[in-house]
XYZ file of C-alpha atoms in Angstrom:
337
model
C 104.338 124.318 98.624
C 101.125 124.402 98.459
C 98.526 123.002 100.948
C 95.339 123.649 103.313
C 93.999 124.012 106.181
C 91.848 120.965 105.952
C 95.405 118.611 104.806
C 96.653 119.001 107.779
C 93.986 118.113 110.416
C 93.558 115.080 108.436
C 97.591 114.101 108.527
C 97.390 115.169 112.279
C 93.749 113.063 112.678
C 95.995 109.980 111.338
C 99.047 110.624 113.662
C 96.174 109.235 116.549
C 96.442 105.013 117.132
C 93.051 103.728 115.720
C 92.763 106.213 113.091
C 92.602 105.186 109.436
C 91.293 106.402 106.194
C 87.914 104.952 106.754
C 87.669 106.817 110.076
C 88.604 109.959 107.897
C 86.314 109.625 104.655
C 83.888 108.800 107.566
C 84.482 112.037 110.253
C 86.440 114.062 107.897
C 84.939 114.353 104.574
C 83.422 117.399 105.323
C 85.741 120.027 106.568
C 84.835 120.421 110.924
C 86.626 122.546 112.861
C 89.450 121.715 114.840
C 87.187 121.890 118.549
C 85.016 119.460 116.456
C 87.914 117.009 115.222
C 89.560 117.029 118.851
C 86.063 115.923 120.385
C 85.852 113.282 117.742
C 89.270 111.543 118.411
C 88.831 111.740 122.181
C 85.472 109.455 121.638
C 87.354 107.312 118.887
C 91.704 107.471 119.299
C 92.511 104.393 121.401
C 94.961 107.302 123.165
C 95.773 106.933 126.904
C 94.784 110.618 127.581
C 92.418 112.828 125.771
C 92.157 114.798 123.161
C 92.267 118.571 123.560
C 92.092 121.464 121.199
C 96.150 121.860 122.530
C 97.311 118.613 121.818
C 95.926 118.991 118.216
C 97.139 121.861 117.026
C 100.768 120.635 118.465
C 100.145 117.563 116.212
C 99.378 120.277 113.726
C 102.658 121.883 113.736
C 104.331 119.267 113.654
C 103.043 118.412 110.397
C 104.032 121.500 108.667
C 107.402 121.256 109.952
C 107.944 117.944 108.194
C 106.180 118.995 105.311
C 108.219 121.764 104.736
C 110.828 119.493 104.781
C 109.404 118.654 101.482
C 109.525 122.003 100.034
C 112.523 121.760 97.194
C 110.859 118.711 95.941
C 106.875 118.718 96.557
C 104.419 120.732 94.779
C 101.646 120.626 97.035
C 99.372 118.400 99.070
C 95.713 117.239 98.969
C 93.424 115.450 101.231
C 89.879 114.373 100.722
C 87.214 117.413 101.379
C 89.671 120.270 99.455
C 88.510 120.656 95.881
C 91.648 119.487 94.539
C 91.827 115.919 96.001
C 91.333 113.519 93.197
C 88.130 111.326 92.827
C 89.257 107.137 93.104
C 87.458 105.105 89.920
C 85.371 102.077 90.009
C 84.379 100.736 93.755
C 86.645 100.476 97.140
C 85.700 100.298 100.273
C 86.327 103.106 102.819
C 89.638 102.131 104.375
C 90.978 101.348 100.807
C 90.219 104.617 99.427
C 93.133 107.841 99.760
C 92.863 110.766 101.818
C 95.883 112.135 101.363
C 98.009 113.151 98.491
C 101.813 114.672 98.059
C 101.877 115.688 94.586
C 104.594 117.431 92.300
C 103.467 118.486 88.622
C 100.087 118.416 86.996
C 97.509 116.952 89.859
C 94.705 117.595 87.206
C 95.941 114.552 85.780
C 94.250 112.764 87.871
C 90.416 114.479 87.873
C 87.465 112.466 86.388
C 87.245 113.833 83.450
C 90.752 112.964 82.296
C 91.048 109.627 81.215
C 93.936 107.452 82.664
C 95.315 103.861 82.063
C 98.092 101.931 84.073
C 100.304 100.295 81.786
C 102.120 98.067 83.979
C 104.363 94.837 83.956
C 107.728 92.951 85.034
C 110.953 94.420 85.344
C 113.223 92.341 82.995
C 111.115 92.867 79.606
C 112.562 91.179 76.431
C 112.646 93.124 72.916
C 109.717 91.803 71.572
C 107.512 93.099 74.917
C 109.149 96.349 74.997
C 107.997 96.487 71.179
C 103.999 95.532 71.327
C 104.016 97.406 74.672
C 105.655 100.683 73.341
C 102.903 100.264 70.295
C 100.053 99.945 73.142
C 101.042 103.477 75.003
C 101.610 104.905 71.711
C 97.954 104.447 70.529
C 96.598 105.023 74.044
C 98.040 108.141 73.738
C 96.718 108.729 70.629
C 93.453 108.393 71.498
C 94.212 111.158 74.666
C 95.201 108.650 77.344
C 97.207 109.502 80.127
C 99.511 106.976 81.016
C 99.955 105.973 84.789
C 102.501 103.363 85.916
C 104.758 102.830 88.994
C 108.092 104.317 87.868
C 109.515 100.805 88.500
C 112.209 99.749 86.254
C 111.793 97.706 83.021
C 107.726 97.605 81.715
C 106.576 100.712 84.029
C 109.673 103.231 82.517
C 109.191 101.913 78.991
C 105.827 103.225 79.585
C 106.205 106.669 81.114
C 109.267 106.477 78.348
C 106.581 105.975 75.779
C 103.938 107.950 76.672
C 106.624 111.329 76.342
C 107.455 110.554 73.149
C 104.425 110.251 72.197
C 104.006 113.402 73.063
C 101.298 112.299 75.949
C 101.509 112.669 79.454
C 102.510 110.211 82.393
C 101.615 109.684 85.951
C 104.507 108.357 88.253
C 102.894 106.553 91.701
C 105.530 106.098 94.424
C 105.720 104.077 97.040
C 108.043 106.347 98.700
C 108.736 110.645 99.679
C 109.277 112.752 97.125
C 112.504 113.710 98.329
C 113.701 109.870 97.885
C 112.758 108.850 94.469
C 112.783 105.242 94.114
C 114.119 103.338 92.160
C 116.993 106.249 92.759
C 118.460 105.269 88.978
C 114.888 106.838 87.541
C 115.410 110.170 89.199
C 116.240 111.677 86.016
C 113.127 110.193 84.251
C 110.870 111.248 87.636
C 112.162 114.988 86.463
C 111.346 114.235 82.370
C 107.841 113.342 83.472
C 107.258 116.525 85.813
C 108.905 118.986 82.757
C 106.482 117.105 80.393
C 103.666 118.671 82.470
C 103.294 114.847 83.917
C 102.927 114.046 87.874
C 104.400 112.167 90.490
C 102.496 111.355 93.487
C 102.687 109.537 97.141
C 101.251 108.910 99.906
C 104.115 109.241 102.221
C 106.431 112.249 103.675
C 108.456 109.985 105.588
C 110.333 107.023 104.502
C 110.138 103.784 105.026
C 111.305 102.393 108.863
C 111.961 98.821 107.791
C 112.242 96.692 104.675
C 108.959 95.264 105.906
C 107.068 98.827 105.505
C 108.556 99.358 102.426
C 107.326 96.209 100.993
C 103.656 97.269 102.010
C 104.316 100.491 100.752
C 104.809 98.994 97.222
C 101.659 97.284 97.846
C 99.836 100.504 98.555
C 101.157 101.853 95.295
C 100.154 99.014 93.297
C 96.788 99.581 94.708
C 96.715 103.067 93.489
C 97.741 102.167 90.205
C 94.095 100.337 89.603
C 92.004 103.689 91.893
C 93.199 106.193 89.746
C 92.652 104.560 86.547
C 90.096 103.892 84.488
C 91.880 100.623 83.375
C 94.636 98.523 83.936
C 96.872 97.113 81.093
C 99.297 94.602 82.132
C 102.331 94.133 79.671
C 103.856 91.164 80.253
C 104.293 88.985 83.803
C 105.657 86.093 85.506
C 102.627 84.434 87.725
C 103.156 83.875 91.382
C 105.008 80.541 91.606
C 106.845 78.471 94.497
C 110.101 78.901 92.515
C 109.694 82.957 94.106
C 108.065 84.496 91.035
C 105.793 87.091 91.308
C 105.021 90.652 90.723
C 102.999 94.355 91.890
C 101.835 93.465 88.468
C 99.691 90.806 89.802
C 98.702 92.475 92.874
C 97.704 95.617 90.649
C 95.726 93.277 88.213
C 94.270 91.870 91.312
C 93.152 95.372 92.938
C 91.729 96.627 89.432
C 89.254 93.103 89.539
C 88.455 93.846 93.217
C 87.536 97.422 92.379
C 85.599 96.650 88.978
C 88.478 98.047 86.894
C 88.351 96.796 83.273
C 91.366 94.903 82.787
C 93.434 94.200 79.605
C 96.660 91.949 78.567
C 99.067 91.745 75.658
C 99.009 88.551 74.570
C 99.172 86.816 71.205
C 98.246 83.077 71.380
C 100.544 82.266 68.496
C 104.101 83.778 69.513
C 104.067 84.247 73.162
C 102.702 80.384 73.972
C 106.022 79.372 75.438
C 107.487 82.897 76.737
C 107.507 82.528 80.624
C 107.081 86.192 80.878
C 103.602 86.138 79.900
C 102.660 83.746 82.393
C 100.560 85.411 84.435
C 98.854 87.120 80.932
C 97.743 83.086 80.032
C 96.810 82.939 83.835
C 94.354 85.861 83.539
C 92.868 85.082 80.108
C 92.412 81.183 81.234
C 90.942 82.456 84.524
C 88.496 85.297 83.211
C 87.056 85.473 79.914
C 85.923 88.849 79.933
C 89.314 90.535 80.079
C 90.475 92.029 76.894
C 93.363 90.643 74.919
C 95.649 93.041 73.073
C 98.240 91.653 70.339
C 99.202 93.962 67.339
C 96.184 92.977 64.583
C 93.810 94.114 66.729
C 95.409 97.003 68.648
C 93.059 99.573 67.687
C 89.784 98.083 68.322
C 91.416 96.724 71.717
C 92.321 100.229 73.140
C 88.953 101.320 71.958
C 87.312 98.768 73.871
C 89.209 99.924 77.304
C 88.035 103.196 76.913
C 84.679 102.446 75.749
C 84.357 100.299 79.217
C 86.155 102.745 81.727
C 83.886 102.544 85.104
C 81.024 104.005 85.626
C 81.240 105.903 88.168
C 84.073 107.573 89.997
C 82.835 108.271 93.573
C 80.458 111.154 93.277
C 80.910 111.368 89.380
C 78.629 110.065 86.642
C 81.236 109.173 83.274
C 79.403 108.680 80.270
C 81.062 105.942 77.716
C 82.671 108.301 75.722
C 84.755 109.921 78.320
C 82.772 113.178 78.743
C 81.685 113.416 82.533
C 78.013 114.851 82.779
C 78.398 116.351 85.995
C 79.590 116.494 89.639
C 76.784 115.055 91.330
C 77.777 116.385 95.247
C 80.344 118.726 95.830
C 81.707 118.586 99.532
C 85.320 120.362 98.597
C 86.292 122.872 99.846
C 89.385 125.163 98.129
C 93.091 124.790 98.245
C 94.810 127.310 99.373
C-alpha cells in the first residue's frame, strides 16, 4: 500500500477537533514538518491540552495501523501537497475541496488532463432509460471519456457497465472503506472496474458510526461526483417531492451548478413528457436554459458540446477547449512514496 509521509500528518492534522479541510488546504498545502504542524494545531485545535511533537507522531501511528488495515483491499493513499493527489474541476470553496484520497486502481484517472464525466441517475431505471443512457456512455467513450459514477445500483452500474464494454474506463466514488464495498451486491462489478484498469476511490478508512453518518457520507460522494468531473450527465430522476422522492442525483446536479460544472440531461420532449422518472430532467431544463439536453437525434453534437464546455480551470491548471492542458501553472507536490 502505497502512501507518504505528507498523507499521514494530514489524516493525523484532521484527527484534532476544529480541524477541517479548509484548515488543511490552508496550513498544509505545502508539506511543513511535523515540529511545524504540532505548533500550528496547538494555536488552532480547540484541544484541552497542547500539542507536542509526541502527541503527533502517536496520532501518526495510529494512522498507519488502521491503514494497514486496508492493505488486501487499498492501493494507496493521497493527500493534497504529494504529486499524486488529484486536481478538483471548476470552483469550490476551501472546506469543500478533498485532501485526502484512498484509492485502488488507476488514480491517473483522475489528473487534469484526462477528461471525466459523471453519468449519474435513479436507481429503478426502465428499459427505455437504460437504452438512451447506455447510447450516451457509449459515445462518451468514444470520444475518450472516462466515465465516473457512484457505483449505486440501477443508472450509476448501467454506466460503469457501459463504459467496460465499451471498452472505456470507469471511476467508482464510494461513500464508504474500501474494505466494505457498498452497495455489497456490486462487489463483483467494484473488481470488473479495477481489472479494466478503472478506479475506485473514498474518502473514508473507517465506516460509518450511525445511519446518520452514512447518509452524509453519500452526500460527500455525490459531491465528488461533480469535483472530479468535467461534467455531469444526469440520466433520468425523480425530483424532490413531499410524497419522499428524491435522489444523490439531484444533490450531484446541484453541486456541479454550485461549482460551475456544465451540466447535461437526457430528455426528449416528445416521449418522456409523462414518464415520472424524468422529473427532475423537466425540472432542470424548465429551471435553467443553458443546460444541455441529450435525446438520441442529437447525441453526437450533445456530447460534443459537454466536452467542448468542460471548466476552465482545474485549481492550478489552465484546460484549453479541446481537452489538451497547456500547463501546470504552480507545482507545490511533492512525491509519493
Amino acid at each position: 500500500m502505497i502512501y507518504s509521509d505528507n498523507a499521514i500528518n494530514i489524516l493525523a492534522a484532521t484527527t484534532y477537533k476544529n480541524i477541517g479541510n479548509a484548515w488543511i488546504i490552508k496550513n498544509l498545502k505545502d508539506r511543513k514538518s511535523i515540529d511545524a504542524i504540532a505548533f500550528l494545531l496547538s494555536k488552532d485545535a480547540k484541544e484541552n491540552y497542547c500539542v507536542t511533537r509526541e502527541d503527533f507522531e502517536n496520532k501518526r501511528q495510529q494512522i498507519i495501523n488502521e491503514i494497514e488495515k486496508l492493505k488486501e483491499f487499498a492501493d494507496g493513499v493521497v493527500a493534497i501537497g504529494d504529486s499524486a493527489f488529484p486536481p478538483c474541476r471548476g470552483n469550490a470553496k476551501n472546506s469543500e475541496q478533498p485532501v485526502v484520497i484512498f484509492y485502488r486502481g488507476n488514480i491517473r484517472l483522475l489528473m487534469a488532463e484526462n477528461r471525466n464525466v459523471a453519468v449519474i441517475g435513479l436507481l429503478n431505471p426502465d428499459n427505455d432509460i437504460k437504452a438512451i443512457e447506455e447510447e450516451t456512455v457509449a459515445e462518451l467513450v468514444k470520444n475518450d471519456v472516462t466515465i465516473i459514477s457512484g457505483l449505486a445500483l440501477g443508472c450509476d452500474s448501467i454506466a460503469h457497465r457501459q463504459a467496460m464494454r465499451s471498452n472505456g474506463k470507469t471511476v467508482a466514488i464510494l461513500p464508504s472503506p474500501l474494505n466494505n464495498i457498498l452497495p455489497a451486491s456490486n462487489i463483483e462489478l467494484a473488481d470488473r472496474i479495477v481489472k479494466n484498469n478503472g478506479l475506485l476511490i473514498t474518502e473514508y478508512y473507517k465506516d460509518a458510526k450511525s445511519s446518520m453518518e452514512l447518509r452524509g457520507r453519500y452526500q460527500q460522494r455525490d459531491r465528488l461526483q461533480a469535483l472530479f468531473s468535467d461534467g455531469v450527465v444526469l440520466s433520468a430522476s425523480y425530483a424532490k417531492n413531499d410524497q419522499g422522492n428524491d435522489s444523490g442525483s439531484r444533490l450531484a446536479m446541484e453541486y456541479a451548478l454550485k461549482y460551475s460544472i456544465p451540466r447535461a440531461v437526457i430528455y426528449n420532449r416528445v416521449t418522456d413528457v409523462d414518464n415520472p422518472k424524468y422529473e427532475l430532467n423537466r425540472q432542470l431544463i424548465k429551471e435553467h436554459k443553458d443546460i444541455t439536453i441529450i435525446e438520441k437525434n442529437n447525441l453526437r453534437l450533445s456530447v460534443e458540446k459537454i466536452i467542448f464546455n468542460r471548466p476552465d480551470a482545474v485549481n492550478n491548471w489552465q484546460v484549453n477547449k479541446a481537452g489538451y492542458n497547456r500547463r501546470q501553472l504552480s507545482l507545490n507536490f511533492g512525491d509519493v512514496y
